[in-house]
């Protein structure tokens, strides 16, 4: 709480409020929104990175278990930087699961956080399992759709196309998913 005595402490603090009456809104409304956003974004970020890594992992037998990737370095960087960061930013700035008035008047809305319905080990595991099956679907659907009928060898791109073409198709599918 910023005051005559606590000005230096308020300047050094992460959050400073001018009066006790602002503390209620800060804790009950903005705290709830922050917890909800963080729970959603942690699960989403682990999901999007896991699905990406799983697709690359599924390609390793076709690369002879080398470090070769079917997605070029530029797209590897752009996947996290531009292609999938937009939902994170939008949710981070706009997500409000309940209006301010409802949060101040209804304490039952806080039960979801207390009971770990928004983030838990089970939800994390479910998110990773979802990423795994979607990666399998993305890999084999794009591989099957671009297949040339089975003439590719084990160390070639599994479609007979170049690795760049397969990687571009898989990256497009990942961004859409």
GROMACS .gro file of C-alpha atoms in nm:
model
  177
    1UNK     CA    1   0.000   0.000   0.000
    2UNK     CA    2   0.155   0.324  -0.111
    3UNK     CA    3   0.164   0.591   0.156
    4UNK     CA    4   0.387   0.859   0.300
    5UNK     CA    5   0.605   0.608   0.483
    6UNK     CA    6   0.595   0.334   0.224
    7UNK     CA    7   0.680   0.528  -0.093
    8UNK     CA    8   1.017   0.357  -0.137
    9UNK     CA    9   0.868   0.017  -0.067
   10UNK     CA   10   0.589   0.085  -0.317
   11UNK     CA   11   0.842   0.186  -0.582
   12UNK     CA   12   1.036  -0.138  -0.527
   13UNK     CA   13   0.728  -0.362  -0.522
   14UNK     CA   14   0.582  -0.555  -0.816
   15UNK     CA   15   0.234  -0.422  -0.741
   16UNK     CA   16   0.140  -0.112  -0.546
   17UNK     CA   17  -0.210   0.011  -0.466
   18UNK     CA   18  -0.306   0.353  -0.338
   19UNK     CA   19  -0.569   0.243  -0.088
   20UNK     CA   20  -0.705  -0.067   0.080
   21UNK     CA   21  -1.027  -0.046  -0.123
   22UNK     CA   22  -0.831  -0.126  -0.443
   23UNK     CA   23  -0.693  -0.441  -0.283
   24UNK     CA   24  -1.027  -0.624  -0.307
   25UNK     CA   25  -1.055  -0.573  -0.682
   26UNK     CA   26  -0.687  -0.652  -0.735
   27UNK     CA   27  -0.704  -0.982  -0.552
   28UNK     CA   28  -1.053  -1.105  -0.635
   29UNK     CA   29  -1.094  -0.991  -0.994
   30UNK     CA   30  -0.748  -0.955  -1.144
   31UNK     CA   31  -0.612  -1.247  -0.942
   32UNK     CA   32  -0.887  -1.476  -1.073
   33UNK     CA   33  -0.839  -1.361  -1.432
   34UNK     CA   34  -0.462  -1.401  -1.402
   35UNK     CA   35  -0.490  -1.754  -1.263
   36UNK     CA   36  -0.737  -1.856  -1.534
   37UNK     CA   37  -0.519  -1.713  -1.812
   38UNK     CA   38  -0.203  -1.872  -1.676
   39UNK     CA   39  -0.366  -2.213  -1.640
   40UNK     CA   40  -0.492  -2.201  -1.999
   41UNK     CA   41  -0.168  -2.068  -2.142
   42UNK     CA   42   0.057  -2.317  -1.964
   43UNK     CA   43  -0.149  -2.607  -2.096
   44UNK     CA   44  -0.165  -2.455  -2.445
   45UNK     CA   45   0.208  -2.383  -2.467
   46UNK     CA   46   0.304  -2.731  -2.355
   47UNK     CA   47   0.051  -2.877  -2.600
   48UNK     CA   48   0.170  -2.678  -2.902
   49UNK     CA   49   0.535  -2.754  -2.836
   50UNK     CA   50   0.468  -3.122  -2.766
   51UNK     CA   51   0.269  -3.173  -3.085
   52UNK     CA   52   0.549  -3.009  -3.282
   53UNK     CA   53   0.821  -3.222  -3.123
   54UNK     CA   54   0.617  -3.541  -3.164
   55UNK     CA   55   0.583  -3.477  -3.539
   56UNK     CA   56   0.960  -3.431  -3.564
   57UNK     CA   57   1.009  -3.746  -3.355
   58UNK     CA   58   0.787  -3.949  -3.590
   59UNK     CA   59   1.005  -3.840  -3.882
   60UNK     CA   60   1.331  -3.972  -3.730
   61UNK     CA   61   1.306  -4.328  -3.873
   62UNK     CA   62   1.279  -4.178  -4.222
   63UNK     CA   63   1.590  -3.967  -4.153
   64UNK     CA   64   1.788  -4.274  -4.052
   65UNK     CA   65   1.773  -4.169  -3.686
   66UNK     CA   66   1.997  -3.875  -3.761
   67UNK     CA   67   1.945  -3.519  -3.641
   68UNK     CA   68   1.798  -3.420  -3.978
   69UNK     CA   69   1.461  -3.245  -3.958
   70UNK     CA   70   1.192  -3.238  -4.224
   71UNK     CA   71   1.110  -2.878  -4.128
   72UNK     CA   72   1.373  -2.620  -4.215
   73UNK     CA   73   1.532  -2.399  -3.949
   74UNK     CA   74   1.345  -2.085  -4.052
   75UNK     CA   75   1.009  -2.254  -4.007
   76UNK     CA   76   1.123  -2.413  -3.679
   77UNK     CA   77   1.179  -2.065  -3.540
   78UNK     CA   78   0.871  -1.911  -3.701
   79UNK     CA   79   0.640  -2.184  -3.565
   80UNK     CA   80   0.685  -2.066  -3.209
   81UNK     CA   81   0.762  -1.704  -3.281
   82UNK     CA   82   0.483  -1.608  -3.519
   83UNK     CA   83   0.258  -1.893  -3.624
   84UNK     CA   84   0.137  -1.998  -3.279
   85UNK     CA   85   0.214  -1.700  -3.057
   86UNK     CA   86  -0.091  -1.505  -3.178
   87UNK     CA   87  -0.342  -1.718  -2.980
   88UNK     CA   88  -0.122  -1.683  -2.672
   89UNK     CA   89  -0.114  -1.304  -2.700
   90UNK     CA   90  -0.486  -1.275  -2.775
   91UNK     CA   91  -0.585  -1.495  -2.481
   92UNK     CA   92  -0.337  -1.319  -2.254
   93UNK     CA   93  -0.488  -0.980  -2.322
   94UNK     CA   94  -0.855  -1.057  -2.367
   95UNK     CA   95  -0.956  -1.366  -2.168
   96UNK     CA   96  -1.203  -1.286  -1.892
   97UNK     CA   97  -1.403  -1.594  -1.801
   98UNK     CA   98  -1.640  -1.403  -1.573
   99UNK     CA   99  -1.735  -1.034  -1.555
  100UNK     CA  100  -1.593  -0.816  -1.280
  101UNK     CA  101  -1.928  -0.775  -1.102
  102UNK     CA  102  -1.989  -1.150  -1.092
  103UNK     CA  103  -1.645  -1.217  -0.945
  104UNK     CA  104  -1.696  -0.961  -0.672
  105UNK     CA  105  -2.043  -1.087  -0.581
  106UNK     CA  106  -2.014  -1.465  -0.616
  107UNK     CA  107  -1.742  -1.646  -0.418
  108UNK     CA  108  -1.841  -1.980  -0.574
  109UNK     CA  109  -1.659  -1.875  -0.893
  110UNK     CA  110  -1.327  -1.924  -0.716
  111UNK     CA  111  -1.393  -2.295  -0.654
  112UNK     CA  112  -1.250  -2.394  -0.992
  113UNK     CA  113  -0.905  -2.272  -0.897
  114UNK     CA  114  -0.916  -2.409  -0.545
  115UNK     CA  115  -1.034  -2.752  -0.664
  116UNK     CA  116  -0.771  -2.757  -0.945
  117UNK     CA  117  -1.023  -2.785  -1.225
  118UNK     CA  118  -0.829  -2.537  -1.440
  119UNK     CA  119  -0.482  -2.687  -1.402
  120UNK     CA  120  -0.372  -3.018  -1.254
  121UNK     CA  121  -0.138  -3.306  -1.330
  122UNK     CA  122  -0.428  -3.492  -1.488
  123UNK     CA  123  -0.507  -3.202  -1.722
  124UNK     CA  124  -0.140  -3.172  -1.810
  125UNK     CA  125  -0.123  -3.544  -1.892
  126UNK     CA  126  -0.441  -3.518  -2.097
  127UNK     CA  127  -0.294  -3.223  -2.287
  128UNK     CA  128   0.024  -3.418  -2.369
  129UNK     CA  129  -0.179  -3.725  -2.471
  130UNK     CA  130  -0.389  -3.502  -2.698
  131UNK     CA  131  -0.069  -3.362  -2.849
  132UNK     CA  132   0.063  -3.714  -2.913
  133UNK     CA  133  -0.241  -3.842  -3.099
  134UNK     CA  134  -0.274  -3.519  -3.299
  135UNK     CA  135   0.093  -3.542  -3.395
  136UNK     CA  136   0.039  -3.898  -3.515
  137UNK     CA  137  -0.263  -3.780  -3.715
  138UNK     CA  138  -0.079  -3.483  -3.865
  139UNK     CA  139   0.224  -3.691  -3.957
  140UNK     CA  140   0.043  -3.982  -4.117
  141UNK     CA  141  -0.234  -3.781  -4.283
  142UNK     CA  142   0.013  -3.546  -4.450
  143UNK     CA  143   0.242  -3.836  -4.536
  144UNK     CA  144  -0.046  -4.039  -4.679
  145UNK     CA  145  -0.193  -3.746  -4.868
  146UNK     CA  146   0.139  -3.673  -5.035
  147UNK     CA  147   0.239  -4.037  -5.086
  148UNK     CA  148   0.351  -4.152  -5.427
  149UNK     CA  149   0.236  -4.510  -5.378
  150UNK     CA  150   0.517  -4.651  -5.169
  151UNK     CA  151   0.829  -4.602  -5.383
  152UNK     CA  152   1.011  -4.408  -5.111
  153UNK     CA  153   1.282  -4.594  -4.923
  154UNK     CA  154   1.324  -4.597  -4.547
  155UNK     CA  155   1.584  -4.318  -4.556
  156UNK     CA  156   1.395  -4.099  -4.803
  157UNK     CA  157   1.112  -3.866  -4.726
  158UNK     CA  158   0.822  -4.109  -4.677
  159UNK     CA  159   0.625  -3.953  -4.961
  160UNK     CA  160   0.877  -3.948  -5.243
  161UNK     CA  161   0.872  -3.569  -5.217
  162UNK     CA  162   1.157  -3.365  -5.085
  163UNK     CA  163   1.183  -3.321  -4.711
  164UNK     CA  164   1.114  -2.950  -4.757
  165UNK     CA  165   0.782  -3.016  -4.927
  166UNK     CA  166   0.679  -3.268  -4.664
  167UNK     CA  167   0.793  -3.036  -4.386
  168UNK     CA  168   0.596  -2.745  -4.531
  169UNK     CA  169   0.282  -2.959  -4.549
  170UNK     CA  170   0.328  -3.082  -4.193
  171UNK     CA  171   0.397  -2.731  -4.064
  172UNK     CA  172   0.081  -2.603  -4.233
  173UNK     CA  173  -0.118  -2.885  -4.074
  174UNK     CA  174   0.037  -2.806  -3.733
  175UNK     CA  175  -0.054  -2.439  -3.758
  176UNK     CA  176  -0.413  -2.528  -3.854
  177UNK     CA  177  -0.443  -2.785  -3.573
   0.00000   0.00000   0.00000
